[in-house]
Every structure is written in C-alpha cells, then in structure tokens.
C-alpha positions as semicolon CSV with decimal commas, in nm:
position;residue;x (nm);y (nm);z (nm)
1;X;-1,014;-1,163;-3,114
2;X;-0,777;-0,868;-2,998
3;X;-0,883;-0,762;-2,628
4;X;-0,751;-0,437;-2,512
5;X;-0,532;-0,467;-2,129
6;X;-0,699;-0,263;-1,916
7;X;-0,588;-0,224;-1,589
8;X;-0,765;-0,469;-1,362
9;X;-1,026;-0,348;-1,064
10;X;-0,847;-0,475;-0,774
11;X;-0,928;-0,319;-0,427
12;X;-0,616;-0,078;-0,409
13;X;-0,453;0,060;-0,695
14;X;-0,128;-0,163;-0,536
15;X;-0,295;-0,508;-0,650
16;X;-0,296;-0,380;-0,999
17;X;-0,045;-0,471;-1,271
18;X;-0,040;-0,193;-1,575
19;X;-0,202;-0,344;-1,928
20;X;0,104;-0,216;-2,109
21;X;0,426;-0,035;-1,921
22;X;0,333;0,282;-1,928
23;X;0,634;0,519;-2,060
24;X;0,666;0,783;-1,858
25;X;0,819;1,057;-2,104
26;X;0,511;1,152;-2,204
27;X;0,514;1,381;-2,535
28;X;0,310;1,592;-2,755
29;X;0,151;1,386;-3,009
30;X;0,236;1,418;-3,376
31;X;0,158;1,296;-3,747
32;X;0,339;1,021;-3,860
33;X;0,149;0,911;-4,166
34;X;0,254;1,161;-4,424
35;X;0,249;0,955;-4,727
36;X;0,002;0,656;-4,845
37;X;0,326;0,428;-4,800
38;X;0,325;0,488;-4,448
39;X;-0,026;0,314;-4,417
40;X;0,166;-0,032;-4,321
41;X;0,342;0,112;-4,095
42;X;0,012;0,212;-3,906
43;X;-0,119;-0,144;-4,004
44;X;0,174;-0,324;-3,804
45;X;0,199;-0,026;-3,516
46;X;0,137;-0,095;-3,131
47;X;-0,122;0,191;-3,173
48;X;-0,350;0,055;-3,416
49;X;-0,306;-0,324;-3,222
50;X;-0,435;-0,088;-2,916
51;X;-0,708;0,087;-3,089
52;X;-0,874;-0,180;-3,228
53;X;-0,830;-0,406;-2,904
54;X;-1,017;-0,056;-2,722
55;X;-1,297;-0,120;-2,983
56;X;-1,358;-0,481;-3,019
57;X;-1,336;-0,561;-2,603
58;X;-1,588;-0,249;-2,556
59;X;-1,765;-0,370;-2,848
60;X;-1,799;-0,752;-2,631
61;X;-1,848;-0,522;-2,308
62;X;-2,211;-0,384;-2,449
63;X;-2,288;-0,659;-2,614
64;X;-2,687;-0,771;-2,538
65;X;-2,702;-0,473;-2,264
66;X;-2,926;-0,175;-2,283
67;X;-2,830;0,183;-2,250
68;X;-3,031;0,203;-1,920
69;X;-2,867;-0,137;-1,745
70;X;-2,672;-0,091;-1,403
71;X;-2,312;-0,047;-1,378
72;X;-2,080;0,092;-1,187
73;X;-2,005;0,479;-1,231
74;X;-1,644;0,570;-1,069
75;X;-1,493;0,871;-1,034
76;X;-1,301;0,935;-1,309
77;X;-1,636;0,900;-1,492
78;X;-1,801;1,146;-1,308
79;X;-1,523;1,408;-1,366
80;X;-1,526;1,335;-1,764
81;X;-1,894;1,416;-1,782
82;X;-1,818;1,719;-1,603
83;X;-1,569;1,733;-1,858
84;X;-1,805;1,757;-2,128
85;X;-2,084;1,943;-1,964
86;X;-1,847;2,213;-1,969
87;X;-1,796;2,156;-2,359
88;X;-2,180;2,157;-2,374
89;X;-2,185;2,516;-2,167
90;X;-1,938;2,665;-2,414
91;X;-2,173;2,585;-2,658
92;X;-2,448;2,764;-2,524
93;X;-2,186;3,107;-2,470
94;X;-2,105;3,109;-2,807
95;X;-2,394;3,189;-3,030
96;X;-2,374;3,104;-3,416
97;X;-2,300;3,435;-3,579
98;X;-2,545;3,566;-3,843
99;X;-2,353;3,522;-4,175
100;X;-2,423;3,478;-4,533
101;X;-2,263;3,087;-4,555
102;X;-2,546;2,852;-4,425
103;X;-2,290;2,606;-4,362
104;X;-1,992;2,600;-4,116
105;X;-2,073;2,919;-3,901
106;X;-1,753;3,069;-3,791
107;X;-1,877;3,124;-3,419
108;X;-1,743;2,774;-3,362
109;X;-1,395;2,883;-3,435
110;X;-1,450;3,079;-3,081
111;X;-1,591;2,822;-2,902
112;X;-1,294;2,585;-3,039
113;X;-1,063;2,823;-2,959
114;X;-1,175;2,825;-2,589
115;X;-1,089;2,498;-2,603
116;X;-0,778;2,490;-2,766
117;X;-0,679;2,716;-2,441
118;X;-0,867;2,517;-2,183
119;X;-0,795;2,161;-2,250
120;X;-0,488;2,092;-2,028
121;X;-0,662;2,219;-1,781
122;X;-0,964;1,994;-1,867
123;X;-0,763;1,694;-1,915
124;X;-0,548;1,765;-1,556
125;X;-0,894;1,762;-1,366
126;X;-0,997;1,424;-1,493
127;X;-0,637;1,236;-1,433
128;X;-0,466;1,111;-1,144
129;X;-0,185;1,374;-0,970
130;X;0,036;1,143;-1,038
131;X;-0,009;1,134;-1,416
132;X;-0,038;1,454;-1,432
133;X;0,271;1,500;-1,677
134;X;0,014;1,320;-1,941
135;X;-0,202;1,600;-1,972
136;X;-0,040;1,765;-2,266
137;X;-0,040;1,455;-2,472
138;X;-0,373;1,317;-2,385
139;X;-0,511;1,680;-2,439
140;X;-0,409;1,680;-2,780
141;X;-0,689;1,367;-2,862
142;X;-0,962;1,593;-2,698
143;X;-0,911;1,867;-2,920
144;X;-0,878;1,661;-3,195
145;X;-1,198;1,527;-3,127
146;X;-1,449;1,781;-3,205
147;X;-1,376;1,864;-3,563
148;X;-1,168;2,104;-3,745
149;X;-1,176;2,456;-3,663
150;X;-1,011;2,587;-4,020
151;X;-1,287;2,396;-4,228
152;X;-1,563;2,384;-3,984
153;X;-1,600;1,987;-4,009
154;X;-1,644;1,710;-3,881
155;X;-1,644;1,316;-3,932
156;X;-1,506;0,965;-3,813
157;X;-1,143;1,051;-3,778
158;X;-1,284;1,331;-3,488
159;X;-1,487;1,042;-3,375
160;X;-1,157;0,819;-3,346
161;X;-0,989;1,079;-3,173
162;X;-1,214;1,080;-2,848
163;X;-1,200;0,689;-2,854
164;X;-0,850;0,749;-2,813
165;X;-0,888;1,008;-2,588
166;X;-1,056;0,763;-2,351
167;X;-0,816;0,437;-2,476
168;X;-0,543;0,682;-2,306
169;X;-0,718;0,741;-1,979
170;X;-0,736;0,357;-1,961
171;X;-0,328;0,301;-2,046
172;X;-0,230;0,531;-1,764
173;X;-0,484;0,375;-1,513
174;X;-0,754;0,669;-1,476
175;X;-1,017;0,406;-1,622
176;X;-1,000;0,041;-1,525
177;X;-1,168;-0,302;-1,659
178;X;-1,487;-0,219;-1,437
179;X;-1,583;0,125;-1,581
180;X;-1,646;-0,030;-1,924
181;X;-1,996;0,001;-1,942
182;X;-2,029;0,351;-1,836
183;X;-1,725;0,458;-2,111
184;X;-1,987;0,358;-2,383
185;X;-2,306;0,428;-2,193
186;X;-2,214;0,728;-1,985
187;X;-1,945;0,892;-2,132
188;X;-1,940;0,833;-2,533
189;X;-2,306;0,881;-2,492
190;X;-2,268;1,165;-2,360
191;X;-2,006;1,268;-2,610
192;X;-2,262;1,191;-2,888
193;X;-2,504;1,454;-2,728
194;X;-2,215;1,745;-2,760
195;X;-2,095;1,648;-3,132
196;X;-2,473;1,614;-3,225
197;X;-2,528;2,005;-3,047
198;X;-2,236;2,126;-3,219
199;X;-2,288;1,967;-3,555
200;X;-2,651;2,153;-3,529
201;X;-2,563;2,469;-3,362
202;X;-2,259;2,523;-3,576
203;X;-2,372;2,372;-3,921
204;X;-2,030;2,176;-3,951
205;X;-2,018;2,019;-4,252
206;X;-1,929;1,630;-4,259
207;X;-1,547;1,603;-4,331
208;X;-1,454;1,360;-4,611
209;X;-1,847;1,268;-4,651
210;X;-1,905;0,981;-4,923
211;X;-2,348;1,114;-4,924
212;X;-2,559;0,836;-4,910
213;X;-2,324;0,582;-5,010
214;X;-2,182;0,647;-4,636
215;X;-2,277;0,463;-4,326
216;X;-2,365;0,825;-4,194
217;X;-2,225;1,179;-4,226
218;X;-2,048;1,221;-3,903
219;X;-2,055;0,884;-3,659
220;X;-1,947;0,510;-3,721
221;X;-1,862;0,382;-3,340
222;X;-2,206;0,404;-3,180
223;X;-2,317;0,180;-3,472
224;X;-2,097;-0,106;-3,404
225;X;-2,121;-0,055;-3,024
226;X;-2,509;-0,005;-3,059
227;X;-2,573;-0,292;-3,278
228;X;-2,362;-0,527;-3,012
229;X;-2,589;-0,389;-2,763
230;X;-2,889;-0,577;-3,009
231;X;-2,706;-0,941;-3,042
232;X;-2,967;-1,198;-2,932
233;X;-3,229;-0,994;-2,877
234;X;-3,548;-1,172;-2,841
235;X;-3,810;-0,929;-3,036
236;X;-3,605;-0,668;-3,242
237;X;-3,452;-0,734;-3,535
238;X;-3,230;-0,515;-3,769
239;X;-3,534;-0,483;-4,028
240;X;-3,706;-0,295;-3,750
241;X;-3,511;0,045;-3,676
242;X;-3,603;0,198;-4,043
243;X;-3,974;0,212;-3,838
244;X;-3,967;0,504;-3,663
245;X;-4,194;0,399;-3,388
246;X;-3,971;0,132;-3,286
247;X;-3,687;0,419;-3,293
248;X;-3,923;0,660;-3,077
249;X;-4,010;0,373;-2,835
250;X;-3,664;0,245;-2,804
251;X;-3,390;0,503;-2,841
252;X;-3,335;0,580;-2,472
253;X;-3,216;0,194;-2,414
254;X;-3,024;0,165;-2,772
255;X;-2,745;0,385;-2,902
256;X;-2,790;0,255;-3,257
257;X;-3,155;0,388;-3,259
258;X;-3,025;0,727;-3,104
259;X;-2,856;0,771;-3,429
260;X;-3,097;0,688;-3,638
261;X;-3,325;0,909;-3,491
262;X;-3,101;1,231;-3,483
263;X;-3,085;1,127;-3,869
264;X;-3,446;1,121;-3,926
265;X;-3,438;1,495;-3,729
266;X;-3,170;1,577;-3,996
267;X;-3,262;1,458;-4,283
268;X;-3,628;1,436;-4,524
269;X;-3,727;1,219;-4,782
270;X;-3,733;0,857;-4,815
271;X;-3,480;0,661;-4,555
272;X;-3,359;0,447;-4,822
273;X;-3,254;0,747;-5,062
274;X;-3,082;0,955;-4,774
275;X;-2,926;0,633;-4,600
276;X;-2,858;0,353;-4,891
277;X;-2,613;0,184;-4,666
278;X;-2,799;0,181;-4,365
279;X;-3,139;0,079;-4,562
280;X;-2,940;-0,187;-4,689
281;X;-2,786;-0,302;-4,370
282;X;-3,168;-0,315;-4,235
283;X;-3,194;-0,658;-4,476
284;X;-2,915;-0,826;-4,273
285;X;-3,085;-1,125;-4,093
286;X;-2,882;-1,091;-3,763
287;X;-2,757;-0,791;-3,541
288;X;-2,480;-1,042;-3,434
289;X;-2,412;-1,051;-3,891
290;X;-2,450;-0,666;-3,882
291;X;-2,179;-0,592;-3,632
292;X;-1,951;-0,833;-3,747
293;X;-2,001;-0,634;-4,089
294;X;-1,983;-0,298;-3,942
295;X;-1,630;-0,395;-3,768
296;X;-1,516;-0,494;-4,170
297;X;-1,679;-0,176;-4,281
298;X;-1,477;0,063;-4,031
299;X;-1,166;-0,075;-4,102
300;X;-1,175;-0,066;-4,455
301;X;-1,369;0,272;-4,442
302;X;-1,203;0,439;-4,181
303;X;-0,866;0,274;-4,069
304;X;-0,735;0,165;-4,409
305;X;-0,836;0,529;-4,586
306;X;-0,510;0,716;-4,616
307;X;-0,709;1,044;-4,595
308;X;-0,851;0,954;-4,231
309;X;-0,494;0,806;-4,092
310;X;-0,289;1,119;-4,199
311;X;-0,457;1,300;-3,940
312;X;-0,401;1,056;-3,691
313;X;-0,101;1,124;-3,355
314;X;0,098;0,976;-3,247
315;X;0,306;0,981;-2,912
316;X;0,462;0,739;-2,613
317;X;0,042;0,629;-2,536
318;X;-0,059;0,560;-2,895
319;X;0,311;0,458;-3,047
320;X;0,367;0,444;-3,394
321;X;0,643;0,166;-3,335
322;X;0,554;-0,163;-3,432
323;X;0,402;-0,433;-3,250
324;X;0,653;-0,661;-3,041
325;X;0,680;-1,004;-3,138
C-alpha cells in the first residue's frame, strides 16, 4: 500500500526529518494537463503518488474509529477550524439574491470574491512563520476547494483540491503524523459542513454530475474514509445505511452516515432511484469490501478522468515531475 510520508511528531521540530525534501522555491501552481495524452504524465507524477499516498494513509488511520473518539488536536488543527469558521461566517454575511433562476445563486460570486481576496492571509495565519513563503502556493488549493465561481458548481475535483491543500500543509510540516485523526474527524468534517451550507444556500450545481449513476452529486472522499470507519464493526453492516433510523441514530459517529443523512434531506423519492450506486453498495457483504471498491471507483471515476484532472494545478509541493525511481 502506498503510504504518505508525514513528518514524524518528535519532542521538538529539530527531531523531525522532512518526509520529502521540500523545495523552498515555492511557486504559484498552474495547470499542466491540457490534453488527454497528458493523463499519462499525471499518473506517473510525484503529485499522483503523494495524493494517493495521503488518501490511503488517512484511510488506514481512521479504520474502525468513531468521529467522537479521543484524539490529539494540535494548534494547526485549531487554526484550520478558525479558517473554516471564517468561510462559514461569510456565508451568513452574504445572503442569496432574489433571481429568476432556481440554481446557481449569483451571491456565491460575492462570497467567492471575498475568499479570493483573503485566501493568502487566511493560509498565512495557519502555517509556521518560517514557511510564510509557501502561502501563495497553498492558497491556490484553498480557493480551488470551494467550487467554481463562473459556473457556480461544486464536485469531486473541488473536494480533491481541499485534500491537496491539507496534503501541502503536511509537506511543509504544519500538520504531522499524529494529526491524522484530527485532519479527517475535525478539519475535513468541518469542511463538509461548510460545503453543504454553500451547496444549499447558493443552490450550487453538481460539477460533471453523472446523475443517478454517480456515487453522489458532490462528494466522494467521505464515503471512502467513512466506510473505513466501519471496518470490523460488530453490528452495523453495509445493508444498514439505507435504514433511516440507523442513519439518524449513528450519524454523529460516522462520516458515511452524515453523507447519507444529507442525501436524504436533499432528495425525495425512493433511495434506490435517486442514489442507485449507493443502493448497490448496500448489498456488498462487508465494509472492508466496500472500502476497497470505493478506492478503485475513486481512481477510475475521478483520478483517471480527464474532465476532472484538467483542472488540477501543480507547483513545487504537488509536483507534475515523474516519481523518482
């Protein structure tokens, strides 16, 4: 299994060795995948290896654990929660406009313009002072993580940008190996709350949605990590997540059920009709098989799809250079 090389968590920063020698020549990330043949470059890149390693390392870290379990919350995690709280507050300060079109409320662009203006400062407040030069590079991923202001849509590519944002914070040593649980249970979970609020408030369109044939209109990663939380659960099996009573009683502990609860709130009609892929997944016998299947599906449906990857941006931290042998 590919593992992401986190900084260790020694007694002091001097004890730590960087996971990857971080290039101090930070740069503003740019698109590198402009044509379908470029996809090979992406698959062979250090960026792909780092990204998958990050996703899979966190997937192992949350295995069998509840959202409500005990874990360390570092200063950087607290700062990230403040950042997400700021984005949340800006939604309250930017009410939707009256407009004839039901979807894609234009007030989202006002909200996004605020983030566009403030992103570097928000990131600078999270990272160590000696890494301040990385703020412009990392801020790009924060801006990419909240949807597209032209189309007023949101999809798995934007979600991936937030994971890349967190991955960058690990690469510069702002987040460390013992932050793993808090990265998902505190930060990513809070990010999902803010994204759901954006989606509902501004009636955002799903980006590149496959309709009933996609896993979900907006998210994918919480289903991967959420299924890992359930591995070896003594009573709850995949077949139980389509039971609304089970969802309502257990969603505080499990990210997967939080996603199902949001779908149930947003969609009407039989679950099997509006969320056919998830309905099919409920027939898989074990959570371990669900988890493995979702990872394969994520690679195929998101990371190997040109319409998603063409929007990815690469810099010094998330590098398009090939993996060194």
